[in-house]
Each structure stands twice: as structure tokens, then as C-alpha cells.
Short mmCIF file of C-alpha atoms in Angstrom, two decimals:
data_model
loop_
_atom_site.label_atom_id
_atom_site.label_comp_id
_atom_site.label_asym_id
_atom_site.label_seq_id
_atom_site.Cartn_x
_atom_site.Cartn_y
_atom_site.Cartn_z
CA MET A 1 -32.59 10.00 19.40
CA ALA A 2 -34.72 7.18 18.59
CA ASP A 3 -34.13 5.08 15.67
CA ALA A 4 -30.85 6.81 14.40
CA ALA A 5 -30.12 3.50 12.15
CA SER A 6 -33.43 3.63 10.16
CA ARG A 7 -32.52 7.67 9.33
CA LEU A 8 -28.98 7.15 8.29
CA THR A 9 -30.08 4.09 5.90
CA THR A 10 -32.85 6.13 4.51
CA LEU A 11 -30.65 9.04 4.05
CA ALA A 12 -27.67 6.92 2.39
CA GLU A 13 -30.33 5.21 -0.04
CA ASP A 14 -31.67 8.26 -0.94
CA LEU A 15 -28.63 10.54 -1.93
CA LEU A 16 -27.04 7.08 -3.61
CA GLY A 17 -30.29 6.12 -5.41
CA VAL A 18 -29.59 2.20 -4.88
CA PRO A 19 -30.39 0.00 -1.43
CA LEU A 20 -27.37 0.14 0.95
CA PRO A 21 -25.60 -2.86 0.85
CA VAL A 22 -24.91 -3.21 4.66
CA ARG A 23 -26.64 -3.08 7.86
CA ILE A 24 -25.95 0.13 10.04
CA ARG A 25 -26.12 -0.20 13.75
CA ALA A 26 -26.30 3.40 15.23
CA TRP A 27 -24.84 4.45 18.82
CA ASP A 28 -28.42 4.23 19.94
CA GLY A 29 -28.80 0.52 19.79
CA SER A 30 -31.21 0.55 16.63
CA GLU A 31 -30.20 -1.52 13.42
CA ALA A 32 -31.77 -1.38 9.88
CA GLY A 33 -30.72 -2.57 6.47
CA PRO A 34 -30.64 -5.99 5.07
CA PRO A 35 -30.32 -8.84 7.27
CA GLY A 36 -27.59 -11.23 7.08
CA ALA A 37 -25.43 -8.81 5.69
CA PRO A 38 -22.10 -7.32 7.40
CA VAL A 39 -23.13 -4.88 10.42
CA LEU A 40 -21.40 -1.14 9.94
CA VAL A 41 -21.29 -0.16 13.45
CA VAL A 42 -21.81 3.79 13.94
CA ARG A 43 -20.55 3.75 18.00
CA HIS A 44 -21.05 7.40 18.16
CA ARG A 45 -22.32 10.75 16.35
CA ARG A 46 -18.69 12.09 16.38
CA ALA A 47 -18.60 10.05 13.05
CA LEU A 48 -20.83 12.01 11.26
CA ARG A 49 -19.16 15.27 12.35
CA ARG A 50 -16.11 13.89 11.14
CA LEU A 51 -17.96 12.99 7.70
CA VAL A 52 -19.50 16.84 7.46
CA TRP A 53 -16.41 18.48 8.31
CA ARG A 54 -14.23 15.97 5.51
CA PRO A 55 -16.53 14.87 3.14
CA GLY A 56 -15.66 11.44 1.92
CA GLU A 57 -12.57 8.99 2.53
CA LEU A 58 -10.48 11.22 5.04
CA GLY A 59 -13.86 11.83 7.50
CA LEU A 60 -14.56 8.24 7.33
CA ALA A 61 -10.96 7.02 7.55
CA ARG A 62 -10.66 9.23 10.90
CA ALA A 63 -13.82 7.80 12.32
CA TRP A 64 -12.50 4.30 11.63
CA VAL A 65 -8.67 5.27 13.18
CA ALA A 66 -10.71 6.85 15.96
CA GLY A 67 -12.84 3.58 16.86
CA GLU A 68 -16.30 5.32 16.42
CA LEU A 69 -16.63 3.26 12.83
CA ASP A 70 -16.51 -0.29 12.89
CA VAL A 71 -17.44 -3.75 11.22
CA GLU A 72 -19.17 -6.51 12.70
CA GLY A 73 -18.71 -9.66 10.56
CA ASP A 74 -16.30 -10.37 7.52
CA LEU A 75 -14.71 -6.99 7.22
CA TYR A 76 -13.77 -8.26 3.55
CA ASP A 77 -17.28 -9.21 2.47
CA ALA A 78 -18.23 -5.58 3.88
CA LEU A 79 -15.36 -3.90 1.87
CA ASP A 80 -16.34 -5.82 -1.33
CA ARG A 81 -19.90 -4.42 -1.00
CA LEU A 82 -19.11 -0.78 -0.17
CA ALA A 83 -16.45 -0.48 -2.79
CA GLY A 84 -18.79 -1.82 -5.28
CA LEU A 85 -20.86 1.27 -5.06
CA VAL A 86 -17.92 3.33 -6.04
CA TRP A 87 -15.76 1.08 -8.17
CA GLU A 88 -18.56 -0.22 -10.58
CA ARG A 89 -20.85 2.74 -10.21
CA GLY A 90 -18.16 4.82 -10.47
CA ALA A 91 -17.15 7.85 -8.21
CA GLY A 92 -18.35 10.40 -11.09
CA THR A 93 -22.16 8.32 -11.36
CA PRO A 94 -25.19 10.46 -9.94
CA GLY A 95 -25.72 8.52 -6.56
CA ALA A 96 -22.38 9.45 -5.91
CA VAL A 97 -22.69 13.06 -6.75
CA ARG A 98 -25.57 13.87 -4.75
CA ALA A 99 -24.13 12.48 -1.77
CA ALA A 100 -20.98 14.31 -2.07
CA ARG A 101 -22.78 17.34 -2.72
CA ALA A 102 -25.20 16.74 0.18
CA VAL A 103 -22.16 16.54 2.68
CA ARG A 104 -20.80 19.43 1.54
CA ALA A 105 -23.59 21.39 1.66
CA ALA A 106 -24.12 20.29 5.34
CA GLN A 107 -21.32 22.74 5.80
CA ALA A 108 -22.91 25.96 3.94
CA LEU A 109 -26.56 25.08 4.63
CA ARG A 110 -27.96 28.28 3.62
CA ALA A 111 -26.43 28.27 0.45
CA VAL A 112 -28.22 25.37 -0.95
CA ARG A 113 -31.38 25.96 -3.29
CA ASP A 114 -31.97 22.03 -4.35
CA PRO A 115 -34.52 21.31 -1.39
CA ARG A 116 -33.98 17.56 -1.85
CA LEU A 117 -30.03 18.29 -0.78
CA HIS A 118 -31.69 20.83 1.81
CA ALA A 119 -33.51 18.53 3.47
CA ALA A 120 -30.33 15.51 3.42
CA ALA A 121 -28.12 17.86 4.76
CA ARG A 122 -30.28 19.30 8.02
CA SER A 123 -30.91 15.52 8.19
CA LEU A 124 -27.39 15.11 8.99
CA LEU A 125 -26.54 17.56 10.74
CA GLN A 126 -29.04 17.28 13.18
CA LEU A 127 -27.83 13.31 13.21
CA ALA A 128 -24.51 14.46 13.79
CA GLY A 129 -24.87 16.76 16.59
CA PRO A 130 -23.09 19.77 18.03
CA TRP A 131 -19.96 21.08 16.94
CA PRO A 132 -17.09 21.69 17.20
CA PRO A 133 -15.36 18.79 14.71
CA PRO A 134 -13.15 16.34 16.74
CA ALA A 135 -9.28 16.70 16.19
CA PRO A 136 -8.02 13.90 13.71
CA PRO A 137 -6.63 10.79 15.56
CA VAL A 138 -2.96 11.16 16.59
CA GLU A 139 -1.42 8.60 14.27
CA GLU A 140 -2.78 11.22 11.43
CA VAL A 141 0.49 12.41 9.59
CA ARG A 142 0.54 16.25 9.60
CA ARG A 143 0.19 18.22 6.68
CA ARG A 144 3.67 18.69 5.03
CA THR A 145 4.55 21.46 2.54
CA GLY A 146 7.14 21.96 0.67
CA PRO A 147 8.14 19.96 -2.75
CA LEU A 148 7.63 16.47 -2.80
CA HIS A 149 10.09 13.99 -2.57
CA THR A 150 13.32 15.99 -1.36
CA ARG A 151 15.64 13.59 0.43
CA ARG A 152 14.41 15.06 3.67
CA ARG A 153 11.13 14.70 3.34
CA ASP A 154 11.25 11.11 1.93
CA ARG A 155 13.20 10.34 5.01
CA ALA A 156 10.34 11.33 6.96
CA ALA A 157 7.47 9.80 5.37
CA ILE A 158 9.59 6.47 5.08
CA SER A 159 10.17 6.53 9.40
CA HIS A 160 6.60 7.11 9.51
CA HIS A 161 5.65 4.08 8.01
CA TYR A 162 8.58 1.74 8.88
CA ASP A 163 10.23 2.99 12.17
CA VAL A 164 7.09 1.89 14.37
CA GLY A 165 9.01 -0.89 16.36
CA ASN A 166 10.50 -4.22 14.64
CA ASP A 167 8.60 -6.00 16.79
CA PHE A 168 5.56 -5.22 15.45
CA TYR A 169 6.62 -6.39 11.91
CA GLU A 170 7.71 -9.60 13.29
CA LEU A 171 3.97 -10.34 14.52
CA LEU A 172 2.44 -8.66 11.39
CA LEU A 173 5.18 -10.40 8.66
CA GLY A 174 5.81 -13.53 10.37
CA PRO A 175 9.78 -15.08 10.20
CA SER A 176 10.35 -14.26 6.71
CA MET A 177 10.50 -10.44 7.42
CA VAL A 178 9.54 -9.91 3.76
CA TYR A 179 6.90 -6.73 3.16
CA SER A 180 6.31 -7.31 -0.27
CA CYS A 181 3.82 -9.68 -2.45
CA ALA A 182 4.74 -13.56 -1.69
CA TYR A 183 5.09 -15.87 -4.91
CA TRP A 184 2.19 -18.79 -4.24
CA ASP A 185 2.61 -21.78 -5.65
CA GLU A 186 -0.48 -22.71 -4.23
CA GLU A 187 -3.30 -21.12 -2.34
CA ASP A 188 -2.73 -23.28 1.01
CA GLY A 189 1.22 -23.20 1.47
CA THR A 190 2.50 -21.27 4.15
CA LEU A 191 3.22 -17.77 3.88
CA GLU A 192 7.01 -18.32 4.50
CA GLU A 193 7.49 -20.77 1.47
CA ALA A 194 5.67 -18.29 -0.47
CA GLN A 195 8.24 -15.61 0.74
CA ALA A 196 11.17 -17.72 -0.19
CA ALA A 197 9.85 -18.75 -3.22
CA LYS A 198 9.73 -14.97 -4.12
CA LEU A 199 13.02 -14.08 -3.01
CA ASP A 200 14.41 -17.01 -5.38
CA LEU A 201 12.85 -16.32 -8.35
CA ILE A 202 13.87 -12.76 -8.58
CA CYS A 203 17.30 -14.08 -7.46
CA ALA A 204 17.00 -16.66 -10.85
CA LYS A 205 15.42 -13.42 -13.29
CA LEU A 206 18.83 -11.54 -11.97
CA ALA A 207 20.75 -14.68 -12.95
CA LEU A 208 22.58 -13.80 -9.71
CA ALA A 209 25.92 -16.08 -9.25
CA GLU A 210 28.95 -16.41 -6.94
CA GLY A 211 30.58 -13.34 -6.30
CA ASP A 212 28.39 -11.11 -8.58
CA ARG A 213 27.70 -7.31 -6.98
CA LEU A 214 23.91 -6.87 -6.14
CA LEU A 215 22.41 -3.30 -4.78
CA ASP A 216 19.04 -3.77 -2.95
CA VAL A 217 17.52 -0.94 -3.31
CA GLY A 218 15.02 -0.44 -0.06
CA CYS A 219 16.15 -3.46 1.65
CA GLY A 220 13.98 -3.59 4.26
CA TRP A 221 15.11 -5.96 7.10
CA GLY A 222 17.52 -7.64 5.12
CA SER A 223 15.93 -10.52 3.76
CA MET A 224 16.57 -10.35 -0.44
CA ALA A 225 20.22 -9.54 0.75
CA VAL A 226 20.87 -12.44 3.07
CA HIS A 227 18.93 -14.70 0.47
CA ALA A 228 20.96 -13.77 -2.36
CA ALA A 229 24.22 -13.75 -0.63
CA ARG A 230 23.78 -17.38 1.66
CA GLU A 231 22.00 -19.27 -1.65
CA TYR A 232 23.87 -17.64 -4.35
CA GLY A 233 27.24 -16.27 -3.29
CA ALA A 234 26.27 -12.60 -4.65
CA ARG A 235 27.90 -9.53 -3.00
CA VAL A 236 25.55 -7.65 -1.74
CA VAL A 237 24.77 -3.95 -0.59
CA GLY A 238 21.49 -3.26 0.85
CA VAL A 239 20.06 0.40 1.08
CA THR A 240 16.93 1.75 3.47
CA LEU A 241 16.12 5.25 4.79
CA SER A 242 15.03 3.12 8.46
CA THR A 243 17.14 3.15 11.01
CA GLU A 244 15.19 0.36 12.61
CA GLN A 245 15.30 -1.62 9.24
CA ALA A 246 19.10 -1.07 8.94
CA ALA A 247 19.80 -2.16 12.61
CA TYR A 248 17.69 -5.12 12.03
CA ALA A 249 19.23 -6.30 8.92
CA ARG A 250 22.43 -5.55 9.91
CA LYS A 251 21.81 -8.18 12.80
CA ARG A 252 20.26 -10.95 10.95
CA VAL A 253 23.20 -10.70 8.55
CA ALA A 254 25.83 -10.95 11.45
CA ASP A 255 23.62 -14.31 12.82
CA GLU A 256 23.98 -15.84 9.34
CA GLY A 257 27.34 -15.39 9.35
CA LEU A 258 27.51 -13.28 6.43
CA THR A 259 29.04 -10.08 7.12
CA ASP A 260 32.05 -10.25 4.46
CA LEU A 261 29.62 -10.78 1.89
CA VAL A 262 26.27 -7.97 3.05
CA GLU A 263 26.62 -4.39 4.09
CA ILE A 264 23.54 -2.53 5.01
CA ARG A 265 23.82 1.17 4.76
CA VAL A 266 21.19 3.76 5.80
CA GLN A 267 21.42 5.94 2.49
CA ASP A 268 19.41 7.45 -0.25
CA TYR A 269 19.62 5.11 -3.41
CA ARG A 270 20.12 8.65 -5.19
CA ASP A 271 23.58 8.91 -2.86
CA VAL A 272 25.13 5.66 -4.09
CA ARG A 273 27.45 6.09 -6.51
CA ASP A 274 29.81 2.85 -6.43
CA GLY A 275 28.81 0.70 -8.94
CA PRO A 276 29.15 -0.79 -11.28
CA TYR A 277 26.89 -3.61 -10.12
CA ASP A 278 26.03 -6.73 -12.16
CA ALA A 279 22.50 -6.87 -10.55
CA ILE A 280 19.98 -4.39 -9.02
CA SER A 281 16.41 -5.67 -6.98
CA SER A 282 13.70 -2.75 -5.98
CA ILE A 283 10.98 -4.86 -4.11
CA GLY A 284 8.17 -2.58 -2.87
CA MET A 285 10.49 0.54 -3.13
CA ALA A 286 9.54 2.42 -6.31
CA GLU A 287 6.25 3.39 -5.34
CA HIS A 288 7.94 5.41 -2.82
CA VAL A 289 9.78 7.42 -5.44
CA GLY A 290 6.52 9.24 -6.98
CA ARG A 291 6.11 10.82 -10.39
CA VAL A 292 7.99 13.79 -10.13
CA ARG A 293 11.09 11.51 -8.98
CA TYR A 294 10.97 8.30 -11.10
CA GLN A 295 12.53 8.86 -14.51
CA GLU A 296 15.61 10.32 -12.29
CA TYR A 297 14.96 6.75 -10.51
CA ALA A 298 15.13 5.30 -13.50
CA ASP A 299 18.07 7.14 -14.88
CA HIS A 300 20.25 6.65 -11.41
CA LEU A 301 19.51 2.71 -11.71
CA TYR A 302 21.14 2.28 -15.18
CA ALA A 303 23.73 4.53 -14.34
CA LEU A 304 24.97 2.10 -11.73
CA LEU A 305 24.67 -1.02 -13.65
CA GLY A 306 27.69 -2.23 -15.87
CA PRO A 307 26.87 -3.58 -19.39
CA GLY A 308 24.55 -6.24 -19.46
CA GLY A 309 23.45 -5.37 -16.04
CA ARG A 310 20.16 -6.66 -15.07
CA LEU A 311 17.40 -4.65 -12.73
CA LEU A 312 14.44 -6.43 -11.24
CA ASN A 313 11.98 -4.03 -10.47
CA HIS A 314 8.88 -5.55 -8.43
CA GLN A 315 6.31 -2.56 -8.29
CA ILE A 316 2.28 -2.13 -7.37
CA SER A 317 0.73 -0.39 -10.10
CA ARG A 318 -2.67 1.44 -10.57
CA ARG A 319 -4.98 0.87 -13.24
CA PRO A 320 -4.77 4.19 -15.74
CA GLU A 321 -7.05 7.24 -15.73
CA LYS A 322 -9.14 8.10 -18.75
CA ASN A 323 -7.94 11.39 -17.88
CA GLU A 324 -4.37 11.16 -15.92
CA ALA A 325 -4.52 14.84 -14.85
CA ALA A 326 -7.13 13.88 -12.62
CA TYR A 327 -5.60 11.15 -10.78
CA HIS A 328 -4.84 11.96 -7.04
CA VAL A 329 -3.36 10.14 -4.23
CA ASP A 330 -5.55 7.96 -1.62
CA GLU A 331 -6.19 9.89 1.10
CA PHE A 332 -6.71 7.08 3.95
CA ILE A 333 -3.21 6.01 2.70
CA ASP A 334 -1.52 9.21 2.22
CA ARG A 335 -2.27 10.45 5.80
CA TYR A 336 -2.16 7.04 7.86
CA VAL A 337 -0.08 4.72 5.70
CA PHE A 338 2.44 5.81 3.24
CA PRO A 339 2.82 9.80 3.16
CA ASP A 340 3.72 10.75 -0.36
CA GLY A 341 3.31 7.46 -1.87
CA GLU A 342 2.12 7.35 -5.44
CA LEU A 343 1.42 4.34 -7.76
CA ALA A 344 1.50 4.46 -11.71
CA PRO A 345 0.26 2.20 -14.44
CA ILE A 346 2.55 -0.16 -15.60
CA GLY A 347 3.12 1.18 -19.35
CA ARG A 348 4.35 4.50 -17.27
CA THR A 349 6.65 2.44 -15.25
CA THR A 350 8.08 0.09 -18.83
CA ALA A 351 8.01 3.70 -20.48
CA ALA A 352 10.32 5.52 -17.88
CA LEU A 353 12.63 2.49 -17.61
CA GLU A 354 13.14 2.52 -21.69
CA ASP A 355 13.65 6.14 -21.86
CA ALA A 356 16.81 5.34 -19.47
CA GLY A 357 18.00 3.37 -21.62
CA PHE A 358 16.89 0.08 -20.20
CA GLU A 359 15.79 -2.98 -22.48
CA VAL A 360 12.34 -4.49 -21.24
CA ARG A 361 12.82 -8.18 -21.03
CA ASP A 362 10.15 -9.83 -19.10
CA VAL A 363 6.88 -8.56 -17.18
CA GLU A 364 4.98 -10.81 -15.01
CA ALA A 365 1.82 -9.76 -13.70
CA ILE A 366 1.15 -11.30 -10.13
CA ARG A 367 -1.89 -9.26 -8.32
CA GLU A 368 -3.96 -12.44 -7.20
CA HIS A 369 -0.68 -13.35 -5.42
CA TYR A 370 -0.67 -9.83 -3.03
CA ALA A 371 -4.06 -10.48 -2.68
CA LEU A 372 -3.24 -13.71 -0.75
CA THR A 373 -0.22 -12.20 0.86
CA LEU A 374 -2.53 -9.64 2.13
CA ARG A 375 -4.94 -12.00 3.95
CA ARG A 376 -1.94 -13.60 5.47
CA TRP A 377 -0.70 -10.30 7.06
CA VAL A 378 -4.27 -9.73 7.98
CA ALA A 379 -4.69 -12.94 9.78
CA ASN A 380 -1.21 -12.75 12.04
CA LEU A 381 -2.91 -9.06 12.67
CA GLU A 382 -6.06 -10.82 14.10
CA ALA A 383 -4.46 -13.41 15.86
CA GLY A 384 -1.89 -10.82 17.82
CA ARG A 385 -3.96 -7.75 17.82
CA SER A 386 -3.30 -7.34 22.07
CA GLY A 387 0.58 -7.54 21.41
CA ALA A 388 -0.27 -5.02 18.42
CA GLU A 389 -1.87 -2.67 20.39
CA ARG A 390 0.67 -3.09 23.57
CA LEU A 391 3.67 -2.35 20.38
CA THR A 392 1.76 0.49 18.82
CA SER A 393 -1.56 2.10 19.66
CA PRO A 394 -5.35 0.48 19.02
CA GLY A 395 -5.07 3.50 16.30
CA ARG A 396 -2.40 2.42 14.64
CA VAL A 397 -3.51 -1.35 14.52
CA ARG A 398 -7.11 0.05 13.00
CA VAL A 399 -4.78 2.00 10.20
CA TRP A 400 -3.49 -1.73 9.16
CA HIS A 401 -6.18 -3.78 9.56
CA LEU A 402 -8.32 -1.50 7.20
CA TYR A 403 -5.30 -0.87 4.64
CA MET A 404 -4.33 -4.38 4.00
CA ALA A 405 -8.04 -5.69 3.95
CA ALA A 406 -9.40 -2.96 1.74
CA CYS A 407 -6.01 -3.59 -0.37
CA ALA A 408 -6.43 -7.36 -0.38
CA VAL A 409 -10.13 -6.44 -2.14
CA ALA A 410 -8.54 -3.65 -4.18
CA PHE A 411 -5.78 -6.55 -5.58
CA GLU A 412 -9.03 -9.02 -6.19
CA ARG A 413 -10.74 -6.73 -8.11
CA ASN A 414 -7.88 -5.26 -10.51
CA ARG A 415 -8.19 -1.89 -9.13
CA ILE A 416 -4.53 -2.40 -8.16
CA GLY A 417 -1.75 -4.74 -9.47
CA VAL A 418 1.78 -5.56 -9.04
CA ASN A 419 4.49 -6.58 -11.72
CA GLN A 420 7.95 -7.95 -11.80
CA VAL A 421 9.93 -6.06 -14.59
CA LEU A 422 13.04 -7.57 -15.65
CA ALA A 423 15.31 -5.11 -17.53
CA VAL A 424 18.83 -4.76 -18.95
CA ARG A 425 21.30 -2.83 -19.48
CA THR A 426 21.94 -3.92 -23.06
CA PRO A 427 25.22 -3.22 -24.19
CA GLY A 428 25.75 -1.31 -27.80
CA ASP A 429 26.51 -4.87 -29.49
CA GLY A 430 23.15 -6.00 -28.74
CA ALA A 431 24.30 -9.34 -26.49
CA SER A 432 21.70 -8.93 -23.54
CA GLY A 433 23.09 -11.75 -21.91
CA MET A 434 19.28 -13.28 -21.94
CA PRO A 435 18.40 -16.98 -23.03
CA LEU A 436 16.67 -17.82 -26.17
CA ARG A 437 13.95 -19.57 -24.26
CA PRO A 438 11.84 -16.93 -22.34
CA ARG A 439 11.17 -17.56 -18.50
CA THR A 440 14.11 -20.48 -17.72
CA TRP A 441 14.38 -18.95 -14.14
CA VAL A 442 11.16 -21.21 -13.60
CA GLU A 443 13.21 -24.71 -14.60
CA ARG A 444 16.37 -23.30 -12.31
CA ARG A 445 13.82 -22.48 -9.34
CA GLU A 446 11.98 -26.20 -9.72
CA ARG A 447 15.79 -27.59 -10.24
#
């Protein structure tokens, strides 16, 4: 099919109503679009069939994971340019609406009465080639049924994301094995230094002291538990739903000689009943809780703390919607990365903590720090790509590459954020135990 790239470019620009910000190279070798721009490579017509069958993000994601779509050039630049079509112009703008209608129209061509949409749909079908649509990549989570955030369903979701091999995560995260936003003093520092600074900041905010009982909810590979026990003498219980994480964390604890201070459990946080604790850290875990369970989460953590106990909730947030009922989970993330994960605006998070009885004492927004962190993880993945593919699969590596690069752009553009919320179970007499001058933990870290 001659000059497929020009046909694709013309079709996209007609539907969107703006010039396409990237070049397109099609399966026939043709190329069209602005010179010097990143190149969106359409390796096979199957990519279009996926889009016709599942319009929008999921169809594009399936084509990417299958290797039928790729980007040549700066991936961040390409994502930034393409994201602007949606984020700056809005998903409900006329161009976006026309594009969605035309793709849907391709599935029901006879019902289309608008001549322009009819022509666009016919052109798309001709380019896409013969049916049937391809099967989804094997990396995609099968559609789940039943209520959200039951214990069984949460275990399955956590296993999909985390039980892909500790060797893979070592390659991705580096020696720190911390899978959450680092805390940077300067942009050219090392990832390991920034992750250690984050763990130390959390310990300082919690005012950990020797002998304090700390519950680390969603303990991952044990980095926070080890740091709190080794550097502060805390007695730590870490809980995770991932058996692979737990095995790795227990070995770290043993290697550090901290088995008398740290216990790692494969346990749902809802089943922890051995309070009271002096402090609780929840770092990058609450995104898995879901809005139907979030108040239960806040209530349970409040009940596990003793009077004056502190909670540090480190959590990704999203921008609030004008119509919150219209919020839906990102299809690519839901099917390939974090099944059943949900983000909430920071206001909803603090409201739930206050409803549970907490006194919210400090909120620190650190979204720029997560963009820096993600770019370092992407660099690790790119440097070790062949090894990562051997440890998982080429499709899984493509999932992670796109996911982390797109999230870096989203943090940079303020589409999503991340916040550390410090909350206290303040007793009835009002003695919170907080210092008179706020944020003295910064001085403590520097000492």
C-alpha cells in the first residue's frame, strides 16, 4: 500500500484539527510529518486493527506492547508532544471527539451518516487490513470479575506487579531496592543517595527513636524496615502481599544482622492486629487500596497507633476532576501495570485521614522528585534492556519502558503528584508531641 504514512498523517490531522506533532513511518517504509520530530513507527497494520477494535488508549497500548508501534528518537519528547494533544486541549475538545467518533464508526460503518466521518472510517478500515483483530499480548491482565479490593483480588493484583522476579527489580531500581519516589538534594546526585535521603526523611518525620515499634505497610523489599532498625534502633514489622518481596526482605534483614529487630510478614494490612505501634509508614502502598476501601484503610491504621503515634503516608495523587463521578482508571495502567490501582486527589486523602480521627500536621508535595526518580529508573532499564528481556519478556520490558517514561512526563506536567502526609493520633488532651517550629526534621537530617 503506497505511502501509508501520508495517509495516516492526513487522516490524523483531519480528525484532530491540528498538525500532527510527530513524524510517522509506516510498515511500507514511507514517512511523513514534521522534519526533526520524533518518529512514531507503525511496524505493522495490526496496530491499526487493534485501534479500530479497541479505540483509544487500550488499543494503542496493545500495539506498543506487541512491538507493532515504536518511537524512534527521544521517547520523552514524543510523549510530551502527544500528551499535549489531550492534556492541553482536553479529551472533550472537538478534535478529540471527532477522532473517537471516527474510530468507533469504523466498527459500525453502515450506521455513519456524517460524510466526513464515513470517509475517515472507510480510510481507516482500508489501512488496517483484514480482520479479525489480533489477540491481546500475553502480558495483559485478564478481565477481572467480582467486587474490587477483596483480599483475594488484591493478592492477585499485587502478584501481577511485584512477583515478576527480584532480579528484574534489582536491575530496574538499583542497589537501594526502593520502589517509590526518591528525595533529591540536587539533580545530579545518585539514585542511591536520594533514596537513602527519602528513608531518612521519613524516619525523622516519624521521630523514630530506639525501641519504638514501627509498622511498615507495603514493606516492599525491606529497605525502610532495614533503615529504621539499623539507623534508629526501631523494632519493625513489615507487611507485604508479595511472597517474592518477603523472601528478599527476610534475606536482607538476616544479612544485616537485624533479625532481632525486624519481622517481615506476608500479610494483608487489614489483618494486622498487634498494635499499638508508635509509628506507621505507608510508602507507595495506598494507591493499591482503592476508593471503596480507603476510609477502612485510614480507620485501621488509626486504630493500630497508640496515643501520640504518627503516620507517614507517602502517596501518588491525581488532579481533581470537575465531575469526580467521571473519573476512570487509566486502561493501560490497569491492564498492564497496576491492576485495580486508583489515584485520589490529595484533598480526598487528607479528608479520609481526618475522618478517621487523625490530625494532619504536614503535607509535602514532591512531584518533581518523582520525575527525576523515574528518569533514573528508565535509564537503568535502557542500559540493561537485554538482561531485562531475558528475566521477563520483551513485552514486559516495553510495558515498563512506556509506563515509567509516560509517568515522568505526567509528573513534570503536573498531571499527577506525590505527597508525604504526616498525621498524628493526637490524644484527647491535645498533646500532639509535635515540635513548636515546623519541619525541624530537616535540621535533624542535616545534623
